[in-house]
Amino acid sequence: MLRSGAVDPELIEQIRLGMKLGAGEILDARWVDNGPSWVALRLADRASVLRLQPDYAQLSGLKLGVVAPWDPVVDGDEAQFEVRAFVPGDGMAEDPVTGSLNAGIARWFLEEGLAPARYVVSQGTALGRKGRVSIQRLGDDIWVGGSTVTCIEGRVSL
């Protein structure tokens, strides 16, 4: 990780307001910077993640991930966590599936005992996508995987 650990309270407050979250809805916030400078927020439940409607102008220049656990009784057992990735001002406001963010969150959650050694993340739900990211810890390594769909194929000659 290039940067990890706690996020400054002032930045958390800016993010909270931009995400339109109430006081106390952010359970924790961490830097999970493995290159893209992600800040990740942990919320209480999947519904809280899915109902987010950020004010992108207040969040411009930030790369934000939001994660919460699935409740097997309410949400089913297809995944253990819901993730959303917001990249305001980067050409697209929300990324449907984000390997780097999921890798950073995995490092945080596995180090803190917030996730099992193997789990599945749901991402893209709010965009009408059904992204699934698999996370697996093998020794000191964290593997991030999933399936893809080829949308365009070609060849470049230099």
XYZ file of C-alpha atoms in Angstrom:
158
model
C 0.000 0.000 0.000
C 1.188 3.484 -0.809
C -0.975 4.923 1.958
C -3.135 3.245 4.557
C -4.655 4.050 7.895
C -7.032 6.615 9.292
C -8.471 9.495 7.280
C -8.350 13.044 8.692
C -11.619 14.038 10.423
C -11.964 17.138 8.197
C -11.823 15.002 5.048
C -14.280 12.498 6.524
C -16.710 15.359 7.179
C -16.332 16.666 3.606
C -16.983 13.162 2.288
C -19.937 12.645 4.644
C -21.594 15.830 3.399
C -20.839 15.027 -0.254
C -22.263 11.528 0.173
C -25.318 12.992 1.944
C -24.814 10.715 4.934
C -26.059 11.429 8.424
C -23.805 11.787 11.435
C -22.699 8.351 12.584
C -23.473 6.557 9.304
C -19.773 6.230 8.455
C -18.564 3.466 10.768
C -14.939 3.790 9.662
C -12.867 5.424 6.927
C -9.431 4.330 5.726
C -6.902 5.163 3.081
C -6.586 2.091 0.847
C -4.193 3.690 -1.619
C -2.576 1.038 -3.796
C -2.032 3.479 -6.661
C -5.329 5.286 -7.351
C -5.448 7.072 -3.918
C -8.677 5.427 -2.756
C -10.433 6.471 0.442
C -12.810 3.727 1.604
C -15.820 4.146 3.862
C -17.437 1.346 5.833
C -21.205 1.617 6.305
C -23.570 -0.579 8.324
C -25.499 -2.389 5.606
C -25.964 -2.984 1.892
C -29.105 -0.832 1.682
C -27.115 2.177 2.929
C -24.561 1.664 0.154
C -27.176 1.223 -2.563
C -29.195 4.330 -1.674
C -26.211 6.718 -1.951
C -26.753 9.648 -4.326
C -23.564 11.701 -3.957
C -23.134 15.388 -4.676
C -20.243 14.938 -7.098
C -19.308 18.639 -7.033
C -18.448 18.360 -3.308
C -16.368 15.236 -3.958
C -14.441 16.379 -7.029
C -10.871 15.127 -7.110
C -11.494 12.273 -4.671
C -11.599 8.558 -5.397
C -14.060 7.020 -2.966
C -15.061 3.475 -2.201
C -18.000 2.542 -0.018
C -18.451 -0.938 1.428
C -20.919 -2.699 3.713
C -21.736 -6.307 4.518
C -24.603 -8.248 3.019
C -27.091 -9.626 5.531
C -27.746 -13.231 4.421
C -31.326 -13.073 5.738
C -32.172 -9.835 3.886
C -29.760 -9.834 0.927
C -29.085 -13.533 0.306
C -25.764 -15.340 0.295
C -24.507 -14.684 -3.250
C -21.973 -12.165 -1.899
C -20.662 -11.079 1.468
C -20.146 -7.353 0.736
C -21.551 -4.580 -1.483
C -19.079 -2.047 -2.905
C -19.475 1.168 -4.887
C -16.615 3.161 -6.424
C -17.046 6.881 -7.053
C -14.561 8.794 -9.208
C -16.101 12.260 -9.697
C -14.402 14.353 -12.332
C -12.601 11.360 -13.853
C -14.856 11.002 -16.903
C -17.305 8.661 -15.200
C -18.922 9.259 -11.848
C -19.134 5.599 -10.791
C -17.161 2.549 -11.846
C -19.206 -0.680 -12.097
C -16.357 -3.015 -11.043
C -13.030 -1.901 -9.602
C -10.184 -4.332 -8.946
C -7.838 -1.830 -7.298
C -10.486 -0.631 -4.840
C -11.501 -4.179 -3.941
C -7.838 -5.104 -3.419
C -7.376 -2.157 -1.049
C -10.536 -2.924 0.899
C -9.507 -6.590 1.091
C -6.144 -5.643 2.620
C -7.926 -3.453 5.212
C -10.675 -5.958 6.032
C -8.385 -8.990 6.206
C -5.865 -7.200 8.436
C -8.665 -6.034 10.772
C -10.523 -9.368 10.837
C -13.601 -7.848 9.154
C -13.747 -10.475 6.383
C -13.022 -14.184 5.959
C -9.989 -15.359 3.963
C -12.227 -15.964 0.942
C -15.286 -13.928 0.002
C -17.305 -12.439 -2.867
C -18.081 -8.761 -3.443
C -21.097 -7.445 -5.330
C -20.425 -4.236 -7.270
C -22.296 -2.394 -10.010
C -25.761 -3.101 -8.596
C -26.737 0.590 -8.479
C -25.741 0.878 -12.166
C -27.823 -2.109 -13.257
C -24.738 -4.318 -13.507
C -24.165 -7.590 -11.721
C -20.436 -7.444 -11.059
C -18.921 -10.063 -8.810
C -15.362 -9.866 -7.506
C -13.752 -12.796 -5.741
C -11.214 -12.160 -3.001
C -8.901 -14.810 -1.618
C -6.023 -14.613 0.837
C -3.238 -17.118 0.194
C -0.493 -16.673 2.776
C 0.567 -13.025 2.612
C -0.925 -12.542 -0.864
C -4.401 -11.274 -1.712
C -5.868 -12.423 -5.029
C -8.612 -10.452 -6.751
C -10.562 -12.179 -9.516
C -13.758 -12.301 -11.487
C -15.229 -12.823 -14.920
C -15.216 -10.333 -17.777
C -17.127 -9.726 -20.978
C -15.265 -8.626 -24.109
C -17.092 -5.590 -25.516
C -14.605 -4.631 -28.205
C -11.633 -6.402 -29.674
C -8.945 -5.169 -32.008
C -5.311 -4.873 -32.874
C -2.943 -1.924 -32.597
C 0.174 -1.593 -34.721
C 2.875 0.749 -33.506
